[in-house]
Amino acid sequence: MEEPLEMERSPQRRKHAIRIIGALNKMVENQHDPDKVSSEESLVSKAHALKHKVEPVYFKILSGVILEVIAEEFANDFPPETQRAWAKLRGLIYSHVTAAYKEAGWVQQVPNASTPPATLPSSGP
């Protein structure tokens, strides 16, 4: 999918977006239980590595986009200290994702015409 409108109209993409936000919410709600958060992240990461063959850099890109949207939509309720906390969470998520990918024996996929390379630029850590 290349156009945002295509993505919005896709029931499958919409369902996945809801699951992503739900998972983020679950992580925030369980921040007091690092083992639970780590276990959930590991399951999601391994599924994306082994079953879906998703490059780990896309977790970083997507989390950056989510952070930008939250900052835009809730600018008055998203001061710099809150942005820094979310950026830290984003970094922790990516760190856990890459560790789970390594544990799963992830081998970087060779890009082809329909798969963008893993070296896409991303914003921040």
GROMACS .gro file of N, CA, C and O in nm:
model
  500
    1MET      N    1   0.083  -0.117   0.000
    1MET     CA    2   0.000   0.000   0.000
    1MET      C    3   0.088   0.124   0.000
    1MET      O    4   0.179   0.134   0.079
    2GLU      N    5   0.055   0.213  -0.090
    2GLU     CA    6   0.136   0.333  -0.101
    2GLU      C    7   0.063   0.459  -0.060
    2GLU      O    8   0.125   0.558  -0.026
    3GLU      N    9  -0.068   0.456  -0.062
    3GLU     CA   10  -0.147   0.575  -0.029
    3GLU      C   11  -0.210   0.559   0.109
    3GLU      O   12  -0.264   0.453   0.141
    4PRO      N   13  -0.208   0.665   0.190
    4PRO     CA   14  -0.270   0.656   0.323
    4PRO      C   15  -0.417   0.618   0.317
    4PRO      O   16  -0.466   0.545   0.403
    5LEU      N   17  -0.488   0.664   0.214
    5LEU     CA   18  -0.630   0.632   0.201
    5LEU      C   19  -0.651   0.482   0.184
    5LEU      O   20  -0.747   0.426   0.238
    6GLU      N   21  -0.561   0.418   0.110
    6GLU     CA   22  -0.569   0.272   0.093
    6GLU      C   23  -0.560   0.204   0.230
    6GLU      O   24  -0.632   0.109   0.257
    7MET      N   25  -0.469   0.253   0.314
    7MET     CA   26  -0.449   0.196   0.445
    7MET      C   27  -0.574   0.216   0.532
    7MET      O   28  -0.617   0.124   0.601
    8GLU      N   29  -0.631   0.336   0.525
    8GLU     CA   30  -0.750   0.365   0.604
    8GLU      C   31  -0.867   0.277   0.565
    8GLU      O   32  -0.948   0.242   0.649
    9ARG      N   33  -0.876   0.242   0.442
    9ARG     CA   34  -0.989   0.162   0.392
    9ARG      C   35  -0.971   0.012   0.411
    9ARG      O   36  -1.064  -0.063   0.389
   10SER      N   37  -0.854  -0.029   0.451
   10SER     CA   38  -0.827  -0.171   0.468
   10SER      C   39  -0.870  -0.219   0.607
   10SER      O   40  -0.812  -0.179   0.707
   11PRO      N   41  -0.971  -0.306   0.613
   11PRO     CA   42  -1.015  -0.358   0.744
   11PRO      C   43  -0.901  -0.432   0.816
   11PRO      O   44  -0.889  -0.424   0.937
   12GLN      N   45  -0.819  -0.501   0.738
   12GLN     CA   46  -0.708  -0.576   0.796
   12GLN      C   47  -0.607  -0.481   0.861
   12GLN      O   48  -0.560  -0.505   0.972
   13ARG      N   49  -0.573  -0.371   0.793
   13ARG     CA   50  -0.479  -0.273   0.848
   13ARG      C   51  -0.538  -0.202   0.968
   13ARG      O   52  -0.470  -0.176   1.066
   14ARG      N   53  -0.666  -0.169   0.961
   14ARG     CA   54  -0.734  -0.102   1.073
   14ARG      C   55  -0.730  -0.193   1.197
   14ARG      O   56  -0.700  -0.149   1.307
   15LYS      N   57  -0.759  -0.321   1.178
   15LYS     CA   58  -0.758  -0.417   1.289
   15LYS      C   59  -0.618  -0.427   1.348
   15LYS      O   60  -0.601  -0.430   1.471
   16HIS      N   61  -0.517  -0.429   1.263
   16HIS     CA   62  -0.380  -0.437   1.312
   16HIS      C   63  -0.341  -0.311   1.387
   16HIS      O   64  -0.275  -0.318   1.491
   17ALA      N   65  -0.384  -0.196   1.339
   17ALA     CA   66  -0.354  -0.069   1.407
   17ALA      C   67  -0.415  -0.069   1.547
   17ALA      O   68  -0.352  -0.025   1.644
   18ILE      N   69  -0.537  -0.119   1.558
   18ILE     CA   70  -0.603  -0.126   1.689
   18ILE      C   71  -0.526  -0.219   1.782
   18ILE      O   72  -0.509  -0.190   1.901
   19ARG      N   73  -0.477  -0.329   1.728
   19ARG     CA   74  -0.397  -0.422   1.809
   19ARG      C   75  -0.266  -0.360   1.855
   19ARG      O   76  -0.223  -0.381   1.968
   20ILE      N   77  -0.204  -0.280   1.769
   20ILE     CA   78  -0.078  -0.213   1.805
   20ILE      C   79  -0.102  -0.116   1.920
   20ILE      O   80  -0.029  -0.118   2.020
   21ILE      N   81  -0.203  -0.032   1.907
   21ILE     CA   82  -0.232   0.065   2.013
   21ILE      C   83  -0.274  -0.007   2.141
   21ILE      O   84  -0.235   0.033   2.251
   22GLY      N   85  -0.348  -0.115   2.128
   22GLY     CA   86  -0.386  -0.195   2.245
   22GLY      C   87  -0.263  -0.252   2.315
   22GLY      O   88  -0.256  -0.254   2.439
   23ALA      N   89  -0.167  -0.299   2.237
   23ALA     CA   90  -0.044  -0.354   2.296
   23ALA      C   91   0.036  -0.246   2.368
   23ALA      O   92   0.090  -0.269   2.477
   24LEU      N   93   0.044  -0.127   2.308
   24LEU     CA   94   0.113  -0.016   2.373
   24LEU      C   95   0.043   0.019   2.505
   24LEU      O   96   0.108   0.043   2.607
   25ASN      N   97  -0.088   0.023   2.501
   25ASN     CA   98  -0.165   0.053   2.622
   25ASN      C   99  -0.139  -0.052   2.730
   25ASN      O  100  -0.120  -0.018   2.847
   26LYS      N  101  -0.135  -0.176   2.690
   26LYS     CA  102  -0.109  -0.285   2.784
   26LYS      C  103   0.029  -0.270   2.848
   26LYS      O  104   0.047  -0.292   2.968
   27MET      N  105   0.126  -0.228   2.768
   27MET     CA  106   0.261  -0.208   2.821
   27MET      C  107   0.263  -0.096   2.924
   27MET      O  108   0.327  -0.108   3.029
   28VAL      N  109   0.195   0.013   2.893
   28VAL     CA  110   0.190   0.125   2.987
   28VAL      C  111   0.118   0.083   3.115
   28VAL      O  112   0.163   0.113   3.226
   29GLU      N  113   0.007   0.012   3.101
   29GLU     CA  114  -0.068  -0.033   3.219
   29GLU      C  115   0.013  -0.130   3.306
   29GLU      O  116  -0.006  -0.135   3.426
   30ASN      N  117   0.102  -0.206   3.244
   30ASN     CA  118   0.180  -0.306   3.318
   30ASN      C  119   0.325  -0.263   3.341
   30ASN      O  120   0.409  -0.348   3.368
   31GLN      N  121   0.350  -0.134   3.333
   31GLN     CA  122   0.486  -0.086   3.349
   31GLN      C  123   0.548  -0.126   3.483
   31GLN      O  124   0.669  -0.134   3.497
   32HIS      N  125   0.465  -0.154   3.582
   32HIS     CA  126   0.513  -0.196   3.714
   32HIS      C  127   0.558  -0.342   3.716
   32HIS      O  128   0.618  -0.387   3.812
   33ASP      N  129   0.529  -0.415   3.607
   33ASP     CA  130   0.563  -0.557   3.599
   33ASP      C  131   0.651  -0.581   3.476
   33ASP      O  132   0.604  -0.625   3.371
   34PRO      N  133   0.782  -0.553   3.489
   34PRO     CA  134   0.871  -0.564   3.373
   34PRO      C  135   0.876  -0.704   3.311
   34PRO      O  136   0.894  -0.717   3.191
   35ASP      N  137   0.856  -0.807   3.392
   35ASP     CA  138   0.858  -0.944   3.337
   35ASP      C  139   0.741  -0.966   3.242
   35ASP      O  140   0.756  -1.028   3.137
   36LYS      N  141   0.624  -0.915   3.280
   36LYS     CA  142   0.506  -0.929   3.196
   36LYS      C  143   0.524  -0.852   3.065
   36LYS      O  144   0.494  -0.903   2.958
   37VAL      N  145   0.575  -0.730   3.075
   37VAL     CA  146   0.597  -0.648   2.956
   37VAL      C  147   0.699  -0.715   2.865
   37VAL      O  148   0.678  -0.727   2.744
   38SER      N  149   0.808  -0.762   2.923
   38SER     CA  150   0.913  -0.827   2.844
   38SER      C  151   0.863  -0.954   2.777
   38SER      O  152   0.894  -0.981   2.661
   39SER      N  153   0.783  -1.031   2.848
   39SER     CA  154   0.728  -1.154   2.792
   39SER      C  155   0.638  -1.125   2.672
   39SER      O  156   0.648  -1.192   2.568
   40GLU      N  157   0.551  -1.026   2.686
   40GLU     CA  158   0.461  -0.988   2.575
   40GLU      C  159   0.541  -0.937   2.455
   40GLU      O  160   0.513  -0.973   2.341
   41GLU      N  161   0.640  -0.853   2.482
   41GLU     CA  162   0.724  -0.800   2.373
   41GLU      C  163   0.795  -0.913   2.301
   41GLU      O  164   0.806  -0.913   2.179
   42SER      N  165   0.844  -1.008   2.376
   42SER     CA  166   0.915  -1.120   2.317
   42SER      C  167   0.824  -1.202   2.226
   42SER      O  168   0.863  -1.239   2.114
   43LEU      N  169   0.701  -1.229   2.271
   43LEU     CA  170   0.607  -1.305   2.189
   43LEU      C  171   0.575  -1.233   2.059
   43LEU      O  172   0.577  -1.293   1.951
   44VAL      N  173   0.547  -1.104   2.069
   44VAL     CA  174   0.514  -1.024   1.949
   44VAL      C  175   0.635  -1.019   1.856
   44VAL      O  176   0.622  -1.037   1.735
   45SER      N  177   0.751  -0.994   1.912
   45SER     CA  178   0.872  -0.982   1.831
   45SER      C  179   0.903  -1.112   1.757
   45SER      O  180   0.932  -1.110   1.637
   46LYS      N  181   0.898  -1.222   1.828
   46LYS     CA  182   0.929  -1.351   1.765
   46LYS      C  183   0.829  -1.385   1.656
   46LYS      O  184   0.866  -1.437   1.551
   47ALA      N  185   0.702  -1.355   1.679
   47ALA     CA  186   0.600  -1.381   1.576
   47ALA      C  187   0.629  -1.298   1.451
   47ALA      O  188   0.620  -1.348   1.338
   48HIS      N  189   0.667  -1.172   1.471
   48HIS     CA  190   0.696  -1.086   1.357
   48HIS      C  191   0.824  -1.127   1.286
   48HIS      O  192   0.837  -1.112   1.166
   49ALA      N  193   0.919  -1.180   1.361
   49ALA     CA  194   1.045  -1.226   1.301
   49ALA      C  195   1.025  -1.355   1.224
   49ALA      O  196   1.066  -1.366   1.108
   50LEU      N  197   0.965  -1.453   1.288
   50LEU     CA  198   0.959  -1.587   1.230
   50LEU      C  199   0.840  -1.610   1.138
   50LEU      O  200   0.854  -1.671   1.033
   51LYS      N  201   0.723  -1.562   1.176
   51LYS     CA  202   0.603  -1.587   1.098
   51LYS      C  203   0.582  -1.482   0.989
   51LYS      O  204   0.554  -1.514   0.875
   52HIS      N  205   0.595  -1.355   1.027
   52HIS     CA  206   0.562  -1.247   0.935
   52HIS      C  207   0.682  -1.193   0.858
   52HIS      O  208   0.664  -1.119   0.761
   53LYS      N  209   0.803  -1.227   0.903
   53LYS     CA  210   0.927  -1.183   0.836
   53LYS      C  211   0.937  -1.030   0.823
   53LYS      O  212   0.973  -0.976   0.721
   54VAL      N  213   0.903  -0.961   0.931
   54VAL     CA  214   0.907  -0.814   0.935
   54VAL      C  215   1.044  -0.770   0.985
   54VAL      O  216   1.089  -0.815   1.090
   55GLU      N  217   1.109  -0.683   0.912
   55GLU     CA  218   1.238  -0.629   0.954
   55GLU      C  219   1.220  -0.553   1.086
   55GLU      O  220   1.124  -0.476   1.100
   56PRO      N  221   1.309  -0.571   1.183
   56PRO     CA  222   1.293  -0.505   1.313
   56PRO      C  223   1.294  -0.352   1.305
   56PRO      O  224   1.234  -0.286   1.388
   57VAL      N  225   1.357  -0.296   1.204
   57VAL     CA  226   1.362  -0.150   1.192
   57VAL      C  227   1.222  -0.091   1.176
   57VAL      O  228   1.197   0.024   1.213
   58TYR      N  229   1.127  -0.169   1.127
   58TYR     CA  230   0.992  -0.117   1.110
   58TYR      C  231   0.923  -0.090   1.244
   58TYR      O  232   0.836  -0.004   1.254
   59PHE      N  233   0.963  -0.161   1.351
   59PHE     CA  234   0.913  -0.130   1.484
   59PHE      C  235   0.958   0.011   1.523
   59PHE      O  236   0.882   0.088   1.580
   60LYS      N  237   1.082   0.042   1.492
   60LYS     CA  238   1.137   0.173   1.523
   60LYS      C  239   1.067   0.282   1.442
   60LYS      O  240   1.029   0.386   1.496
   61ILE      N  241   1.047   0.257   1.316
   61ILE     CA  242   0.980   0.355   1.229
   61ILE      C  243   0.836   0.377   1.275
   61ILE      O  244   0.792   0.491   1.292
   62LEU      N  245   0.763   0.268   1.298
   62LEU     CA  246   0.623   0.280   1.338
   62LEU      C  247   0.610   0.350   1.473
   62LEU      O  248   0.523   0.435   1.490
   63SER      N  249   0.696   0.315   1.568
   63SER     CA  250   0.685   0.380   1.699
   63SER      C  251   0.715   0.529   1.688
   63SER      O  252   0.655   0.610   1.758
   64GLY      N  253   0.804   0.567   1.596
   64GLY     CA  254   0.831   0.709   1.573
   64GLY      C  255   0.711   0.781   1.515
   64GLY      O  256   0.677   0.893   1.555
   65VAL      N  257   0.643   0.716   1.422
   65VAL     CA  258   0.523   0.775   1.362
   65VAL      C  259   0.414   0.790   1.468
   65VAL      O  260   0.348   0.894   1.477
   66ILE      N  261   0.395   0.688   1.551
   66ILE     CA  262   0.294   0.695   1.656
   66ILE      C  263   0.325   0.811   1.750
   66ILE      O  264   0.235   0.888   1.787
   67LEU      N  265   0.451   0.825   1.787
   67LEU     CA  266   0.492   0.933   1.876
   67LEU      C  267   0.465   1.070   1.814
   67LEU      O  268   0.415   1.161   1.881
   68GLU      N  269   0.491   1.084   1.685
   68GLU     CA  270   0.464   1.210   1.615
   68GLU      C  271   0.315   1.242   1.613
   68GLU      O  272   0.275   1.356   1.635
   69VAL      N  273   0.233   1.141   1.587
   69VAL     CA  274   0.088   1.161   1.581
   69VAL      C  275   0.035   1.201   1.719
   69VAL      O  276  -0.046   1.294   1.731
   70ILE      N  277   0.080   1.133   1.824
   70ILE     CA  278   0.036   1.167   1.959
   70ILE      C  279   0.075   1.312   1.991
   70ILE      O  280  -0.005   1.389   2.044
   71ALA      N  281   0.198   1.349   1.957
   71ALA     CA  282   0.246   1.485   1.984
   71ALA      C  283   0.162   1.589   1.909
   71ALA      O  284   0.133   1.696   1.963
   72GLU      N  285   0.123   1.560   1.787
   72GLU     CA  286   0.041   1.653   1.708
   72GLU      C  287  -0.102   1.660   1.761
   72GLU      O  288  -0.158   1.768   1.776
   73GLU      N  289  -0.161   1.545   1.786
   73GLU     CA  290  -0.302   1.540   1.825
   73GLU      C  291  -0.326   1.590   1.968
   73GLU      O  292  -0.432   1.641   1.999
   74PHE      N  293  -0.229   1.570   2.054
   74PHE     CA  294  -0.244   1.607   2.195
   74PHE      C  295  -0.136   1.705   2.239
   74PHE      O  296  -0.082   1.693   2.349
   75ALA      N  297  -0.107   1.801   2.155
   75ALA     CA  298   0.002   1.896   2.180
   75ALA      C  299  -0.007   1.961   2.317
   75ALA      O  300   0.095   1.974   2.387
   76ASN      N  301  -0.124   2.001   2.358
   76ASN     CA  302  -0.140   2.069   2.488
   76ASN      C  303  -0.120   1.976   2.606
   76ASN      O  304  -0.089   2.021   2.716
   77ASP      N  305  -0.142   1.847   2.585
   77ASP     CA  306  -0.129   1.748   2.693
   77ASP      C  307  -0.005   1.661   2.677
   77ASP      O  308   0.004   1.555   2.739
   78PHE      N  309   0.087   1.707   2.596
   78PHE     CA  310   0.206   1.626   2.566
   78PHE      C  311   0.331   1.714   2.575
   78PHE      O  312   0.401   1.737   2.477
   79PRO      N  313   0.360   1.762   2.697
   79PRO     CA  314   0.475   1.851   2.716
   79PRO      C  315   0.608   1.778   2.693
   79PRO      O  316   0.611   1.654   2.684
   80PRO      N  317   0.717   1.853   2.683
   80PRO     CA  318   0.847   1.792   2.654
   80PRO      C  319   0.886   1.677   2.747
   80PRO      O  320   0.941   1.577   2.701
   81GLU      N  321   0.856   1.688   2.877
   81GLU     CA  322   0.895   1.579   2.968
   81GLU      C  323   0.816   1.451   2.938
   81GLU      O  324   0.870   1.341   2.949
   82THR      N  325   0.690   1.465   2.896
   82THR     CA  326   0.611   1.349   2.858
   82THR      C  327   0.663   1.291   2.727
   82THR      O  328   0.672   1.169   2.711
   83GLN      N  329   0.701   1.378   2.634
   83GLN     CA  330   0.759   1.333   2.507
   83GLN      C  331   0.888   1.255   2.532
   83GLN      O  332   0.911   1.151   2.470
   84ARG      N  333   0.968   1.303   2.626
   84ARG     CA  334   1.094   1.231   2.658
   84ARG      C  335   1.065   1.094   2.718
   84ARG      O  336   1.133   0.996   2.687
   85ALA      N  337   0.962   1.086   2.803
   85ALA     CA  338   0.926   0.956   2.862
   85ALA      C  339   0.881   0.858   2.754
   85ALA      O  340   0.921   0.741   2.755
   86TRP      N  341   0.801   0.906   2.659
   86TRP     CA  342   0.756   0.820   2.549
   86TRP      C  343   0.873   0.782   2.458
   86TRP      O  344   0.879   0.669   2.409
   87ALA      N  345   0.964   0.874   2.437
   87ALA     CA  346   1.082   0.844   2.355
   87ALA      C  347   1.166   0.736   2.423
   87ALA      O  348   1.220   0.647   2.357
   88LYS      N  349   1.175   0.744   2.556
   88LYS     CA  350   1.249   0.641   2.630
   88LYS      C  351   1.180   0.506   2.615
   88LYS      O  352   1.246   0.404   2.591
   89LEU      N  353   1.047   0.505   2.627
   89LEU     CA  354   0.972   0.381   2.609
   89LEU      C  355   0.996   0.325   2.469
   89LEU      O  356   1.017   0.205   2.451
   90ARG      N  357   0.995   0.413   2.371
   90ARG     CA  358   1.019   0.373   2.232
   90ARG      C  359   1.156   0.306   2.218
   90ARG      O  360   1.169   0.202   2.153
   91GLY      N  361   1.257   0.363   2.280
   91GLY     CA  362   1.391   0.304   2.276
   91GLY      C  363   1.395   0.168   2.344
   91GLY      O  364   1.460   0.075   2.295
   92LEU      N  365   1.327   0.156   2.458
   92LEU     CA  366   1.322   0.028   2.529
   92LEU      C  367   1.252  -0.079   2.446
   92LEU      O  368   1.296  -0.194   2.440
   93ILE      N  369   1.143  -0.040   2.382
   93ILE     CA  370   1.071  -0.135   2.297
   93ILE      C  371   1.163  -0.185   2.187
   93ILE      O  372   1.174  -0.306   2.164
   94TYR      N  373   1.230  -0.093   2.119
   94TYR     CA  374   1.318  -0.134   2.009
   94TYR      C  375   1.432  -0.222   2.059
   94TYR      O  376   1.467  -0.321   1.995
   95SER      N  377   1.485  -0.191   2.175
   95SER     CA  378   1.591  -0.273   2.233
   95SER      C  379   1.541  -0.415   2.261
   95SER      O  380   1.609  -0.514   2.229
   96HIS      N  381   1.422  -0.427   2.318
   96HIS     CA  382   1.364  -0.560   2.344
   96HIS      C  383   1.333  -0.633   2.214
   96HIS      O  384   1.354  -0.754   2.205
   97VAL      N  385   1.283  -0.560   2.117
   97VAL     CA  386   1.250  -0.622   1.987
   97VAL      C  387   1.376  -0.681   1.924
   97VAL      O  388   1.376  -0.797   1.881
   98THR      N  389   1.482  -0.602   1.916
   98THR     CA  390   1.604  -0.652   1.853
   98THR      C  391   1.664  -0.770   1.930
   98THR      O  392   1.714  -0.864   1.869
   99ALA      N  393   1.654  -0.766   2.063
   99ALA     CA  394   1.705  -0.879   2.143
   99ALA      C  395   1.622  -1.005   2.114
   99ALA      O  396   1.679  -1.114   2.100
  100ALA      N  397   1.491  -0.990   2.106
  100ALA     CA  398   1.405  -1.106   2.078
  100ALA      C  399   1.431  -1.159   1.938
  100ALA      O  400   1.429  -1.281   1.915
  101TYR      N  401   1.454  -1.071   1.843
  101TYR     CA  402   1.485  -1.114   1.707
  101TYR      C  403   1.614  -1.195   1.705
  101TYR      O  404   1.622  -1.301   1.641
  102LYS      N  405   1.714  -1.148   1.776
  102LYS     CA  406   1.842  -1.222   1.782
  102LYS      C  407   1.821  -1.358   1.846
  102LYS      O  408   1.874  -1.458   1.799
  103GLU      N  409   1.743  -1.360   1.954
  103GLU     CA  410   1.715  -1.486   2.023
  103GLU      C  411   1.641  -1.584   1.933
  103GLU      O  412   1.662  -1.705   1.940
  104ALA      N  413   1.558  -1.531   1.846
  104ALA     CA  414   1.481  -1.615   1.754
  104ALA      C  415   1.565  -1.660   1.634
  104ALA      O  416   1.518  -1.735   1.550
  105GLY      N  417   1.691  -1.612   1.627
  105GLY     CA  418   1.777  -1.651   1.516
  105GLY      C  419   1.747  -1.575   1.389
  105GLY      O  420   1.767  -1.626   1.279
  106TRP      N  421   1.699  -1.452   1.404
  106TRP     CA  422   1.661  -1.369   1.289
  106TRP      C  423   1.777  -1.354   1.192
  106TRP      O  424   1.889  -1.326   1.230
  107VAL      N  425   1.747  -1.372   1.067
  107VAL     CA  426   1.841  -1.346   0.959
  107VAL      C  427   1.778  -1.237   0.874
  107VAL      O  428   1.664  -1.250   0.829
  108GLN      N  429   1.852  -1.128   0.856
  108GLN     CA  430   1.798  -1.016   0.779
  108GLN      C  431   1.758  -1.062   0.640
  108GLN      O  432   1.830  -1.133   0.573
  109GLN      N  433   1.637  -1.021   0.600
  109GLN     CA  434   1.585  -1.057   0.469
  109GLN      C  435   1.651  -0.973   0.361
  109GLN      O  436   1.684  -0.857   0.383
  110VAL      N  437   1.670  -1.031   0.245
  110VAL     CA  438   1.725  -0.958   0.132
  110VAL      C  439   1.612  -0.878   0.070
  110VAL      O  440   1.509  -0.934   0.033
  111PRO      N  441   1.628  -0.744   0.061
  111PRO     CA  442   1.520  -0.662   0.005
  111PRO      C  443   1.495  -0.696  -0.142
  111PRO      O  444   1.586  -0.734  -0.215
  112ASN      N  445   1.368  -0.683  -0.182
  112ASN     CA  446   1.334  -0.697  -0.323
  112ASN      C  447   1.248  -0.578  -0.362
  112ASN      O  448   1.232  -0.485  -0.284
  113ALA      N  449   1.193  -0.578  -0.477
  113ALA     CA  450   1.118  -0.462  -0.526
  113ALA      C  451   0.999  -0.427  -0.437
  113ALA      O  452   0.963  -0.312  -0.426
  114SER      N  453   0.937  -0.526  -0.372
  114SER     CA  454   0.821  -0.496  -0.290
  114SER      C  455   0.854  -0.481  -0.142
  114SER      O  456   0.769  -0.449  -0.063
  115THR      N  457   0.978  -0.507  -0.102
  115THR     CA  458   1.017  -0.494   0.037
  115THR      C  459   1.123  -0.386   0.049
  115THR      O  460   1.234  -0.403   0.000
  116PRO      N  461   1.090  -0.274   0.114
  116PRO     CA  462   1.191  -0.169   0.131
  116PRO      C  463   1.308  -0.219   0.213
  116PRO      O  464   1.291  -0.306   0.299
  117PRO      N  465   1.428  -0.168   0.191
  117PRO     CA  466   1.545  -0.214   0.266
  117PRO      C  467   1.536  -0.171   0.413
  117PRO      O  468   1.468  -0.076   0.447
  118ALA      N  469   1.608  -0.243   0.497
  118ALA     CA  470   1.607  -0.216   0.640
  118ALA      C  471   1.685  -0.091   0.675
  118ALA      O  472   1.691  -0.052   0.790
  119THR      N  473   1.744  -0.028   0.579
  119THR     CA  474   1.826   0.090   0.608
  119THR      C  475   1.747   0.220   0.589
  119THR      O  476   1.805   0.325   0.574
  120LEU      N  477   1.615   0.210   0.595
  120LEU     CA  478   1.533   0.330   0.582
  120LEU      C  479   1.566   0.427   0.695
  120LEU      O  480   1.591   0.384   0.808
  121PRO      N  481   1.565   0.556   0.668
  121PRO     CA  482   1.590   0.651   0.777
  121PRO      C  483   1.475   0.649   0.875
  121PRO      O  484   1.362   0.623   0.839
  122SER      N  485   1.505   0.676   1.001
  122SER     CA  486   1.401   0.686   1.101
  122SER      C  487   1.431   0.807   1.189
  122SER      O  488   1.542   0.857   1.190
  123SER      N  489   1.331   0.848   1.262
  123SER     CA  490   1.350   0.964   1.346
  123SER      C  491   1.388   0.922   1.486
  123SER      O  492   1.318   0.844   1.548
  124GLY      N  493   1.497   0.970   1.535
  124GLY     CA  494   1.539   0.949   1.674
  124GLY      C  495   1.579   0.807   1.706
  124GLY      O  496   1.587   0.723   1.620
  125PRO      N  497   1.600   0.781   1.839
  125PRO     CA  498   1.644   0.648   1.883
  125PRO      C  499   1.537   0.544   1.878
  125PRO      O  500   1.422   0.567   1.876
   0.00000   0.00000   0.00000
